[in-house]
PDB file of C-alpha atoms in Angstrom:
ATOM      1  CA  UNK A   1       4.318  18.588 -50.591  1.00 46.00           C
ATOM      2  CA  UNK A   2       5.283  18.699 -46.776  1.00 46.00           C
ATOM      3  CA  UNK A   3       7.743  16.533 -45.437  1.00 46.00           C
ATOM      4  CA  UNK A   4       7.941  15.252 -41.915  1.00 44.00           C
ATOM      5  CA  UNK A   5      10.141  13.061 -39.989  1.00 42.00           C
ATOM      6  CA  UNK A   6       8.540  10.723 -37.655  1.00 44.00           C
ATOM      7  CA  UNK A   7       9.845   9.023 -34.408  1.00 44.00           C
ATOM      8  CA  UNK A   8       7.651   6.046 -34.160  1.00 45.00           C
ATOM      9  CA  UNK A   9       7.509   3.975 -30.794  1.00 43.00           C
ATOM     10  CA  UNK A  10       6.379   0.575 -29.453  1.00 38.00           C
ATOM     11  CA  UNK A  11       3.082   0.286 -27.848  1.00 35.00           C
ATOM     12  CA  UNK A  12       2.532   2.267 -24.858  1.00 34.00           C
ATOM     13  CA  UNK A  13       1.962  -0.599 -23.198  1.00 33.00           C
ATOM     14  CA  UNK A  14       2.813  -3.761 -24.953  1.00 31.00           C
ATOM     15  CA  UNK A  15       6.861  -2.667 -24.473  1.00 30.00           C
ATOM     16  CA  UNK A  16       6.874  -3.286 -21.089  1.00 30.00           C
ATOM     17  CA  UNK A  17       6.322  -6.588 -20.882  1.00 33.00           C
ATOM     18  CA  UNK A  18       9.589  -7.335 -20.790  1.00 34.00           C
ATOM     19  CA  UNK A  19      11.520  -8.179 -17.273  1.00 40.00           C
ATOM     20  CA  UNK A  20      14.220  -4.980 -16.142  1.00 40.00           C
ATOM     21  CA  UNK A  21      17.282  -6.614 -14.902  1.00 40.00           C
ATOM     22  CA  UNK A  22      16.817  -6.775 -10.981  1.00 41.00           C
ATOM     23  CA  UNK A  23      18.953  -4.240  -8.976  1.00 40.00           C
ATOM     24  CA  UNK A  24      18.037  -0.753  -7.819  1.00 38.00           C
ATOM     25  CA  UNK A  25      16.102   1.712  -9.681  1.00 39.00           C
ATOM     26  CA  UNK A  26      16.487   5.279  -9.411  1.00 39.00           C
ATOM     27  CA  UNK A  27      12.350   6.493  -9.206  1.00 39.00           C
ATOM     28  CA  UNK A  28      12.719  10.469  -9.241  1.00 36.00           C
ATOM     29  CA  UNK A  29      12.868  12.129 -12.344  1.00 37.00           C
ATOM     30  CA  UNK A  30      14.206  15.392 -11.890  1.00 38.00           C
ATOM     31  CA  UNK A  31      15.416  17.177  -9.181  1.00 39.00           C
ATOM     32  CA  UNK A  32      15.616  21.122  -8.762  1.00 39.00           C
ATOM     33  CA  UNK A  33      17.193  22.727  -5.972  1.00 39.00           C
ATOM     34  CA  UNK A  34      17.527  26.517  -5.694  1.00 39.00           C
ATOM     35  CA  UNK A  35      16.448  29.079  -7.983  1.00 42.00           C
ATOM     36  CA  UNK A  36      16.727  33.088  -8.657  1.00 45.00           C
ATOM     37  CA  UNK A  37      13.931  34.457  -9.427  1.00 49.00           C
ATOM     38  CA  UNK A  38      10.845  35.673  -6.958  1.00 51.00           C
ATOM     39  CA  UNK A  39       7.893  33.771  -7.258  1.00 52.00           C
ATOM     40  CA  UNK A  40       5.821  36.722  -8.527  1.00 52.00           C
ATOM     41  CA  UNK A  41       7.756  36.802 -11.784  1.00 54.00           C
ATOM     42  CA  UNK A  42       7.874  32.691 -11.973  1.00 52.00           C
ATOM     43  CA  UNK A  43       3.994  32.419 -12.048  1.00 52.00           C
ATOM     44  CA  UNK A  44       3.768  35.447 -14.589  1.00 56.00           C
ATOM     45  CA  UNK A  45       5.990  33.118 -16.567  1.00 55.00           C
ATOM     46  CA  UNK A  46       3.483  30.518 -16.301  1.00 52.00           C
ATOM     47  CA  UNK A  47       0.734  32.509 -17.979  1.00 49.00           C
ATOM     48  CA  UNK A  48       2.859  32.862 -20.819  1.00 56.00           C
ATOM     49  CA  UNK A  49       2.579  29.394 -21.533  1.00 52.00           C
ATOM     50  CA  UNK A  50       0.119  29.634 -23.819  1.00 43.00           C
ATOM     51  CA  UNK A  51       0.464  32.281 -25.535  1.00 40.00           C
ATOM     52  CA  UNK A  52       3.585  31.182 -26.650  1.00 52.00           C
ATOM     53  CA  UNK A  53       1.681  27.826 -27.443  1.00 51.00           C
ATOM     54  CA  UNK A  54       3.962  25.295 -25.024  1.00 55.00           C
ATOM     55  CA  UNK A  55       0.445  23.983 -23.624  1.00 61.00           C
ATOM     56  CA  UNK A  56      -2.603  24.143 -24.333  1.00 69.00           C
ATOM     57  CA  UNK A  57      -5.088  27.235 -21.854  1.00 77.00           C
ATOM     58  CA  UNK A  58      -5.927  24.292 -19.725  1.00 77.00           C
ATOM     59  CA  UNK A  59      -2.484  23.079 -19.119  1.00 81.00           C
ATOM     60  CA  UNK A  60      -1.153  26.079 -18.447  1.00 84.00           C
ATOM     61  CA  UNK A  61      -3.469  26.937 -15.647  1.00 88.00           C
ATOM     62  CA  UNK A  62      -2.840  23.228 -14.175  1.00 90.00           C
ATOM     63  CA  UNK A  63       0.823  24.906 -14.523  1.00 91.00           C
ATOM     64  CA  UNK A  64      -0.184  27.980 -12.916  1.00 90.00           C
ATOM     65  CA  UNK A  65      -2.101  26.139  -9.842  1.00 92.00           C
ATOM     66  CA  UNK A  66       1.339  24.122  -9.584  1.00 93.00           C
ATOM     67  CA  UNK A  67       3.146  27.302  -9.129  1.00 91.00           C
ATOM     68  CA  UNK A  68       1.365  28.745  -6.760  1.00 91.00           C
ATOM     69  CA  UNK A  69       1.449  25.485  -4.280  1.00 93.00           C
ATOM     70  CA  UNK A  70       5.271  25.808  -4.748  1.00 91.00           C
ATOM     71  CA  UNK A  71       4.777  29.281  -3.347  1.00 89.00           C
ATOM     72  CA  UNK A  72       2.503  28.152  -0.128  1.00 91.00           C
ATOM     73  CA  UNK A  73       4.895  25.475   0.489  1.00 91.00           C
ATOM     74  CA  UNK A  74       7.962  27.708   0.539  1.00 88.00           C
ATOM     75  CA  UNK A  75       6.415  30.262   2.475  1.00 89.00           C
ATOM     76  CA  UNK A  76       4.963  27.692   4.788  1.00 90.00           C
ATOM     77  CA  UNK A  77       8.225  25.462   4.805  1.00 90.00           C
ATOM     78  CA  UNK A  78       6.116  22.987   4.265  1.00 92.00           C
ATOM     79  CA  UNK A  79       5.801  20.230   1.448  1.00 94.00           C
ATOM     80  CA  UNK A  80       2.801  19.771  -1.205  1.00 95.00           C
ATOM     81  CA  UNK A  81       2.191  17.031  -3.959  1.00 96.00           C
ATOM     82  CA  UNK A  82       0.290  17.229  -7.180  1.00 97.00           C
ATOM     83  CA  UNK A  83      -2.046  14.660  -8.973  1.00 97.00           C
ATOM     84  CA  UNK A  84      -0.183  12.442 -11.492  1.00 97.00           C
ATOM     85  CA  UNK A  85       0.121  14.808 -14.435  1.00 95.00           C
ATOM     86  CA  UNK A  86       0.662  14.330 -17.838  1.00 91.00           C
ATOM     87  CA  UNK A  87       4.290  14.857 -19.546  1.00 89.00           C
ATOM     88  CA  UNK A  88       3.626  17.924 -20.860  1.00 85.00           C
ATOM     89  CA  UNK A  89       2.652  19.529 -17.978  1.00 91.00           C
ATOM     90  CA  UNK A  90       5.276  18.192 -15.940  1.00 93.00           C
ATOM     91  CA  UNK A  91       7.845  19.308 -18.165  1.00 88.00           C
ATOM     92  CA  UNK A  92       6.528  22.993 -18.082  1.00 89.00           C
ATOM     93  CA  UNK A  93       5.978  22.805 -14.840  1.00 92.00           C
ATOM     94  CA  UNK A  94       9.632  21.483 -13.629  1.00 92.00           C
ATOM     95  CA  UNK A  95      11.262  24.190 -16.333  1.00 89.00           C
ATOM     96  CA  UNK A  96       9.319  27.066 -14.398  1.00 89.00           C
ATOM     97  CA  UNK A  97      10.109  25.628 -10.881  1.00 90.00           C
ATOM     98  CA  UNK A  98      13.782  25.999 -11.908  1.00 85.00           C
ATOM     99  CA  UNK A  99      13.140  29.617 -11.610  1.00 83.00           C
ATOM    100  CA  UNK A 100      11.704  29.746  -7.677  1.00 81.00           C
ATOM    101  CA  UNK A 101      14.068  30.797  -4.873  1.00 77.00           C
ATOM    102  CA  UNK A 102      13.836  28.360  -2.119  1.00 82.00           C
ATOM    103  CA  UNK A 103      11.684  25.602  -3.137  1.00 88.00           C
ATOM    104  CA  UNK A 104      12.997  21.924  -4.012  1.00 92.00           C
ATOM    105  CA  UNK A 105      10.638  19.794  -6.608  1.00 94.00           C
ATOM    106  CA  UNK A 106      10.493  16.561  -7.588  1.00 95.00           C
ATOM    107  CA  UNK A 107       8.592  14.919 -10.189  1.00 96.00           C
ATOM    108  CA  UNK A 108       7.966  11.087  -9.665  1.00 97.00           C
ATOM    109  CA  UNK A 109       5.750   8.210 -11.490  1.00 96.00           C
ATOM    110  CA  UNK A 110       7.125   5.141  -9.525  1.00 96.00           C
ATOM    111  CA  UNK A 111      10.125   4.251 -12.351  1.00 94.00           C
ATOM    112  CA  UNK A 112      12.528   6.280 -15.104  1.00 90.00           C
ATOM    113  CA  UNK A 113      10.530   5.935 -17.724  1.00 88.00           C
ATOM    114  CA  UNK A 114       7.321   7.022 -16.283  1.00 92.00           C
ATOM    115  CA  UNK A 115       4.834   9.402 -18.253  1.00 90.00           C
ATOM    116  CA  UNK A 116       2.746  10.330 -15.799  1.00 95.00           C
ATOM    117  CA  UNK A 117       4.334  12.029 -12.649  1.00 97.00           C
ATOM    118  CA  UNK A 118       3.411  13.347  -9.237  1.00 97.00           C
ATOM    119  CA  UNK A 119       4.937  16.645  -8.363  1.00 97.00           C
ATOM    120  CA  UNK A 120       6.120  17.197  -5.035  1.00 96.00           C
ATOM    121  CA  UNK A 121       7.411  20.703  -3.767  1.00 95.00           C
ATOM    122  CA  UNK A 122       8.427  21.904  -0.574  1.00 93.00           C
ATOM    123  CA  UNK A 123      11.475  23.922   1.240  1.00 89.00           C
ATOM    124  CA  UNK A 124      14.563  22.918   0.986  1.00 89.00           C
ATOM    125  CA  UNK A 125      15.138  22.588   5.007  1.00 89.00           C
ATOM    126  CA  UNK A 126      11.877  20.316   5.054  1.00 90.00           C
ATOM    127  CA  UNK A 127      11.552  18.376   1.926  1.00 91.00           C
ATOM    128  CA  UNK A 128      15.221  16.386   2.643  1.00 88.00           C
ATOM    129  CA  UNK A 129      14.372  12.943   1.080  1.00 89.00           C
ATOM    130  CA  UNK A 130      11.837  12.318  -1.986  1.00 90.00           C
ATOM    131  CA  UNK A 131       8.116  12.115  -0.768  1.00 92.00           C
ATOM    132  CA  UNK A 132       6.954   8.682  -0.900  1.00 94.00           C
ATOM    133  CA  UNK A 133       3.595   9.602  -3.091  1.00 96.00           C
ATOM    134  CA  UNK A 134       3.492   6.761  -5.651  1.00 97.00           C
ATOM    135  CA  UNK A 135       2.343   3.203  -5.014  1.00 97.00           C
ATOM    136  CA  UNK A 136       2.100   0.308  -6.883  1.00 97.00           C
ATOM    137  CA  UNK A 137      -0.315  -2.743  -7.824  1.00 97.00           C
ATOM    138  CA  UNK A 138      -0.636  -6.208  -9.241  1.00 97.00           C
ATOM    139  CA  UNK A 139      -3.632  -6.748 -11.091  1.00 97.00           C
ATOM    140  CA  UNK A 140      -3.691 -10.578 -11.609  1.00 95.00           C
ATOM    141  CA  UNK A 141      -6.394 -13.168 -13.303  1.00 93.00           C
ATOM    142  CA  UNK A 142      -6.524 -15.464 -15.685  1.00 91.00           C
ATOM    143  CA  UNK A 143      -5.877 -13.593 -19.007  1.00 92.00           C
ATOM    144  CA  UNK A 144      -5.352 -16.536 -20.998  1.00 89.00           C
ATOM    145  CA  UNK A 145      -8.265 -16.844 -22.916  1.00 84.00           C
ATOM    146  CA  UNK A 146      -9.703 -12.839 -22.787  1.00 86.00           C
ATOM    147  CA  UNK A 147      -6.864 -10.385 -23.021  1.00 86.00           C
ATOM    148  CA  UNK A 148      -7.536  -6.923 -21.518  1.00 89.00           C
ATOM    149  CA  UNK A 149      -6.341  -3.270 -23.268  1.00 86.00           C
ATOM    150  CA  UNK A 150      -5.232  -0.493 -21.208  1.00 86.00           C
ATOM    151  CA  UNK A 151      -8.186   1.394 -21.516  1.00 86.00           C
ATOM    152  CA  UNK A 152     -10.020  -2.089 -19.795  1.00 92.00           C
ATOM    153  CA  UNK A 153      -7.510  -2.006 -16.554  1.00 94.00           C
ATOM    154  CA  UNK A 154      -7.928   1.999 -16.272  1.00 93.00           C
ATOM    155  CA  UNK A 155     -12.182   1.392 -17.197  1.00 93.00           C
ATOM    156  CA  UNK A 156     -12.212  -0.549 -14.089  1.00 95.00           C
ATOM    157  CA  UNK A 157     -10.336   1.660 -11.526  1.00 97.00           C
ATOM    158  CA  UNK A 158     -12.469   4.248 -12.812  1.00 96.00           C
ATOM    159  CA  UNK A 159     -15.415   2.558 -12.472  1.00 95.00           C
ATOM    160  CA  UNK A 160     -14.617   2.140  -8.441  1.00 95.00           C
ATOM    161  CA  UNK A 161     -15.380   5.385  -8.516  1.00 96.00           C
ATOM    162  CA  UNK A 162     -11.073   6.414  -8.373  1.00 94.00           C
ATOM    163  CA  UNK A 163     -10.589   9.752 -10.492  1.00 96.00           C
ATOM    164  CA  UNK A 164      -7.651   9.373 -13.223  1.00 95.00           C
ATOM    165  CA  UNK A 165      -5.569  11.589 -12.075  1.00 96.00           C
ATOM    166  CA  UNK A 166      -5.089   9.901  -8.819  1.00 97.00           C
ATOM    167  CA  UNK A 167      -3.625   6.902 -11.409  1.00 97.00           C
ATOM    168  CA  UNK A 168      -0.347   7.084 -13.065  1.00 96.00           C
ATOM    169  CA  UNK A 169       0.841   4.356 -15.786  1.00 95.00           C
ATOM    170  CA  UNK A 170      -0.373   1.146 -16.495  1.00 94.00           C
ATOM    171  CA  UNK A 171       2.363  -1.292 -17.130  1.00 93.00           C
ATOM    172  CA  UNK A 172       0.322  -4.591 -18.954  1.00 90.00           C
ATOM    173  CA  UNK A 173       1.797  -8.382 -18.798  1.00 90.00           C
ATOM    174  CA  UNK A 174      -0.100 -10.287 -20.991  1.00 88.00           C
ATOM    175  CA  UNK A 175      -1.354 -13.049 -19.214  1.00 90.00           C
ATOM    176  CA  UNK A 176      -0.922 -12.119 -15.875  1.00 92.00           C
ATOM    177  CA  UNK A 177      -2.883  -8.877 -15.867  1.00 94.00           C
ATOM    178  CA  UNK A 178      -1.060  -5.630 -15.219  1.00 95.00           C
ATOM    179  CA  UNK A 179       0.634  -3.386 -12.736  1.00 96.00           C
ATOM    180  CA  UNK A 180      -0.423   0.262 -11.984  1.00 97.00           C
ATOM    181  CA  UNK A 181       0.420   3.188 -10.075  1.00 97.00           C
ATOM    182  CA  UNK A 182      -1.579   4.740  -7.731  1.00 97.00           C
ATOM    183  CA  UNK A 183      -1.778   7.472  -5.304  1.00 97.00           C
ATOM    184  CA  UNK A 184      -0.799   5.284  -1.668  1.00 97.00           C
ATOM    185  CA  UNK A 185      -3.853   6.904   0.118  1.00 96.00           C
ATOM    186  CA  UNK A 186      -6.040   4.218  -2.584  1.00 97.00           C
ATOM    187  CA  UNK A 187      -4.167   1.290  -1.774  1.00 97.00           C
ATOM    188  CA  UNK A 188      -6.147  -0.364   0.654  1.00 97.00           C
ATOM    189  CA  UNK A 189      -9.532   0.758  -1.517  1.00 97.00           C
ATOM    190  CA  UNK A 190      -8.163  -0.929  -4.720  1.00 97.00           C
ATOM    191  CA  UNK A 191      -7.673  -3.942  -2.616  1.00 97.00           C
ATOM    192  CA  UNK A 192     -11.008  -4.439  -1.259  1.00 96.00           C
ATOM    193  CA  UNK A 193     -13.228  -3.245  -4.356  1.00 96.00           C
ATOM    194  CA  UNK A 194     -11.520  -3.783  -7.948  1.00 96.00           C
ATOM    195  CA  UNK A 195     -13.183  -7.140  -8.799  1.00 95.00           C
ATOM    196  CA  UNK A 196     -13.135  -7.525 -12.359  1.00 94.00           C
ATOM    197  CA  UNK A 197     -11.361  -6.083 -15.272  1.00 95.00           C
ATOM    198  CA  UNK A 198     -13.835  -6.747 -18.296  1.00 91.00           C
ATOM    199  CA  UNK A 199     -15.524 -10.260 -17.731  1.00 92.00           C
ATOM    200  CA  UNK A 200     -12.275 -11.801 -15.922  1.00 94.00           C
ATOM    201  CA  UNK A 201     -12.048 -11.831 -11.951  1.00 95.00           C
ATOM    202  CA  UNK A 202      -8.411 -10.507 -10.324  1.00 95.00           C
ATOM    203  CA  UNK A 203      -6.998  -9.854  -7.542  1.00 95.00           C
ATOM    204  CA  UNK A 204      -5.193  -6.895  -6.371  1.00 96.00           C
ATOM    205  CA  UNK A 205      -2.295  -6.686  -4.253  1.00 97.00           C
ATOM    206  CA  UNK A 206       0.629  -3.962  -3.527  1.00 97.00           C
ATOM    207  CA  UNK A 207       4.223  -4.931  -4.586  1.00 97.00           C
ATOM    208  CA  UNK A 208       7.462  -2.730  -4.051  1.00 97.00           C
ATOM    209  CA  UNK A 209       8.282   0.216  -6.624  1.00 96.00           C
ATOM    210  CA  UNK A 210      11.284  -2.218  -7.466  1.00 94.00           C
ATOM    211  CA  UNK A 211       9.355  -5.008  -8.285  1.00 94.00           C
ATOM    212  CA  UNK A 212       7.747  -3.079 -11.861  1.00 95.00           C
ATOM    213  CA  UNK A 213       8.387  -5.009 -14.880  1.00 92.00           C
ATOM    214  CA  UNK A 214       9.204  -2.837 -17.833  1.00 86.00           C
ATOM    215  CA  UNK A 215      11.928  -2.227 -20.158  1.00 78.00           C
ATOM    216  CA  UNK A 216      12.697   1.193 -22.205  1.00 74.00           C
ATOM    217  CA  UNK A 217      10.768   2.149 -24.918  1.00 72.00           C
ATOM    218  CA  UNK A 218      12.080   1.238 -28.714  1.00 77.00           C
ATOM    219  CA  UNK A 219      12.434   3.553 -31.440  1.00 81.00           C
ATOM    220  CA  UNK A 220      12.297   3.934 -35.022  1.00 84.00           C
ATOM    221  CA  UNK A 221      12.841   6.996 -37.201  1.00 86.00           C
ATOM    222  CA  UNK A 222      12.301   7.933 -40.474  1.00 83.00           C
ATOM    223  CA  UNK A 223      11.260   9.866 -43.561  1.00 87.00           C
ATOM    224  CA  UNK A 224       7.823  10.070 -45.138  1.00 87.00           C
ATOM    225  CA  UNK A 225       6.351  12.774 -47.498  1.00 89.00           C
ATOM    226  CA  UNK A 226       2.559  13.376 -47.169  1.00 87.00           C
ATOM    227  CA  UNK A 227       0.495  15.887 -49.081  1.00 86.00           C
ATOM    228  CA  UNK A 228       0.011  17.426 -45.643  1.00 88.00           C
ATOM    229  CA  UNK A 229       0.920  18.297 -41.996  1.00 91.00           C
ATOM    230  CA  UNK A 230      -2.372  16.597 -40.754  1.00 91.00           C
ATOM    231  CA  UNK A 231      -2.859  14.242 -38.399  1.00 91.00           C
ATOM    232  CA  UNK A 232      -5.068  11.646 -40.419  1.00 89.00           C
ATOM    233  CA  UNK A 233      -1.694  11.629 -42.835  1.00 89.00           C
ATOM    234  CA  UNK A 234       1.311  11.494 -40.698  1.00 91.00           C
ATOM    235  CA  UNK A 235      -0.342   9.024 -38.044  1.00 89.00           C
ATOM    236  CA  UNK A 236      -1.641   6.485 -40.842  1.00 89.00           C
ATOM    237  CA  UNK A 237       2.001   6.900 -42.902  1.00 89.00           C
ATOM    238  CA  UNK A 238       3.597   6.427 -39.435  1.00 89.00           C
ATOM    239  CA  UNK A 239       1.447   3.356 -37.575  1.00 89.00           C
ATOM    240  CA  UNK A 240       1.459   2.080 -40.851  1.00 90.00           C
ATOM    241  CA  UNK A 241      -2.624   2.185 -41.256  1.00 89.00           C
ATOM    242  CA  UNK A 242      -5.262   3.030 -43.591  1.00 90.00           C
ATOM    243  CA  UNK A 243      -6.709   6.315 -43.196  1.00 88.00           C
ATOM    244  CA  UNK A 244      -9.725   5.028 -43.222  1.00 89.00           C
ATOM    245  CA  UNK A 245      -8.964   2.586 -40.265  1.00 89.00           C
ATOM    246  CA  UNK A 246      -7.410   5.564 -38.566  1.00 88.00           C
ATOM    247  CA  UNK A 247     -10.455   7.838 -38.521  1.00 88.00           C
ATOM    248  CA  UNK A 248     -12.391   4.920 -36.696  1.00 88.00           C
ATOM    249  CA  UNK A 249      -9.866   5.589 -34.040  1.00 87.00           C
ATOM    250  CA  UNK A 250     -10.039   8.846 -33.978  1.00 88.00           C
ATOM    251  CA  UNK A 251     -13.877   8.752 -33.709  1.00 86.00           C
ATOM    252  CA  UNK A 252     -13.757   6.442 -30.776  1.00 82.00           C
ATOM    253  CA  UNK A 253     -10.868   8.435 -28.956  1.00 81.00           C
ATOM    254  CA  UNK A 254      -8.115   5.854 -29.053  1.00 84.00           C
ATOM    255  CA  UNK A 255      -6.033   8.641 -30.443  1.00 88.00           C
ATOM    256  CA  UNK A 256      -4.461  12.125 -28.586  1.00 86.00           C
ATOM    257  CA  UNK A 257      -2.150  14.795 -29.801  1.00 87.00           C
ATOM    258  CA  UNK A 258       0.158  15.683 -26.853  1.00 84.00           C
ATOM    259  CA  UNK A 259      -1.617  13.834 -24.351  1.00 79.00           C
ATOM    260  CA  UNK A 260      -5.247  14.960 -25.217  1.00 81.00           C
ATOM    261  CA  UNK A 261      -7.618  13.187 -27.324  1.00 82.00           C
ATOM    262  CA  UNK A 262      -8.568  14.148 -31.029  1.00 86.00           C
ATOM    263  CA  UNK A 263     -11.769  14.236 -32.509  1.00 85.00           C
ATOM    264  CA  UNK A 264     -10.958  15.975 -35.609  1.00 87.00           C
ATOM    265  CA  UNK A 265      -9.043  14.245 -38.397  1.00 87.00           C
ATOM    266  CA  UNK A 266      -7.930  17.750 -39.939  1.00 87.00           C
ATOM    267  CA  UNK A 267      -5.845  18.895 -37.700  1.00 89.00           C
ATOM    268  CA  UNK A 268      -3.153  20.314 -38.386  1.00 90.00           C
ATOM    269  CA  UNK A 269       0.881  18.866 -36.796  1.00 90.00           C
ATOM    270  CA  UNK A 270       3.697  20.486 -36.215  1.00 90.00           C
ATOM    271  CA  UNK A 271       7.322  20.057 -34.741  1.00 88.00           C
ATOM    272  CA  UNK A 272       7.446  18.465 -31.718  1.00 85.00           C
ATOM    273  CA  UNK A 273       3.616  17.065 -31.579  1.00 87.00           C
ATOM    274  CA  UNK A 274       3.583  13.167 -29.990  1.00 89.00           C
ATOM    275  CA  UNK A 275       0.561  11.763 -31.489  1.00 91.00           C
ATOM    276  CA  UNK A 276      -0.626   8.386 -29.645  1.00 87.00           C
ATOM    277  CA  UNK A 277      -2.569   5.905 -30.676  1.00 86.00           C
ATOM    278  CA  UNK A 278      -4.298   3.360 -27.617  1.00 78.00           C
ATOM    279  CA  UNK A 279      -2.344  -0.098 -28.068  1.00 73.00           C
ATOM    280  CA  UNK A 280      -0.165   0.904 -31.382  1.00 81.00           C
ATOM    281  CA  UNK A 281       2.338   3.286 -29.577  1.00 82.00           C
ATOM    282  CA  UNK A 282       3.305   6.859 -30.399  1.00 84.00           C
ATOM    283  CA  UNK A 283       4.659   8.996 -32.964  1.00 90.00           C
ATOM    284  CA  UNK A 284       7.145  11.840 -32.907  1.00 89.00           C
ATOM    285  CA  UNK A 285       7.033  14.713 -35.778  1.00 90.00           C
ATOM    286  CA  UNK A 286      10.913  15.741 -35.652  1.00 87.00           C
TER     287      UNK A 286
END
């Protein structure tokens, strides 16, 4: 028998839905100022990633690509952003940045708690305040009688034609609708074409970064022993589900391990995996 200890969220989405108390919010994430090593041995590091299994091929050449804009923009003295990325890769990608000589980075999703991040890296001379790269928007109609998912607010910026990684997190508010983060460049585009989410008409406006309602996420841990490490056991034991009702979700990709969607039930967890499930929250195997 395996045992696993699980770290078991609130809904992505559903746990910010309560108000933050007003007052200033720090936005940036991390900060890194200088490092010691040259960037030639920094981006060899990168590589690594996945042999060593941190991220997955893909992610570490997202990592790599990252890497080497760090090393235009120092060279340049000049400053670069990213896409929004997802946690792992910003994580990897801030821990190797720690290693470049002269480069400043900044990771930044519009509040604390965000997931998904912009990077921004540049020369320490030049890059002397954080980069103003996120935006954000109010999504508002009248929810009251056909509530939208996540997946319905992102299914309609995508369907203007926006690609997702030029869209951070989507904070829903019941009723109201939802507030997202975008890259500023699509601010004025959201406006004039996002029409409908589902069947229910909104409007779209930009509000200040300090002006997101969302509170931290809630946790509880504890023990469960399943015949096995895979995902079809720990994720029904932890979300509390049939496995039965969990391979439906699996089949219609409301779930990911680590950020990327599953379509296999057998596969296999390990330490440290987040498994996430669309509108149920996320697990932790400790």
């Amino acid at each position: 028998m395996a045992a696993a200890s699980l770290a078991l969220a609130s809904p992505l989405r559903l746990l910010l839905r309560v108000r933050h108390p007003r007052g200033a919010i720090a936005v940036p994430c991390y900060f890194i100022s200088r490092g010691r090593y040259s960037t030639a041995i920094a981006v060899a590091a990168a590589r690594d990633l996945a042999v060593k299994g941190s991220v997955d091929r893909n992610s570490a050449e997202e990592v790599r690509n990252i890497l080497n804009m760090a090393e235009r923009a120092s060279q340049r003295r000049n400053v670069f952003h990213t896409n929004f990325l997802t946690p792992p890769i910003v994580k990897e990608a801030m821990l190797a940045l720690e290693k470049f000589a002269d480069t400043k980075a900044v990771a930044q999703g519009g509040y604390p708690q965000a997931e998904r991040c912009r990077i921004s890296v540049g020369h320490p001379d030049v890059m002397t305040s954080n980069p103003d790269v996120v935006a954000a928007l109010s999504i508002s109609g009248n929810f009251r009688l056909e509530s939208c998912s996540h997946g319905d607010f992102l299914g309609a910026i995508l369907g203007t034609g926006i690609t997702r990684e030029k869209v951070g997190d989507i904070l829903l508010q019941g009723e109201r609708g939802a507030q997202v983060l975008v890259d500023p460049e699509l601010v004025d585009y959201l406006i004039s074409t996002l029409e409908k989410v589902g069947k229910v008409g909104v409007s779209c406006t930009q509000i200040p970064l300090l002006a997101l309602e969302y509170e931290p996420p809630r946790t509880n841990s504890f023990k469960t022993v399943e015949s096995s490490l895979r995902v079809d056991a720990l994720a029904s034991a932890g979300f509390k589900i049939s496995r039965t009702k969990l391979a439906s979700l699996i089949s219609s990709g409301d779930v990911r391990v680590n950020w990327t969607p599953t379509t296999k039930n057998g596969v296999t967890l390990k330490s440290g995996d987040v498994v996430s499930v669309s509108g149920m929250g996320r697990l932790k195997v400790i």
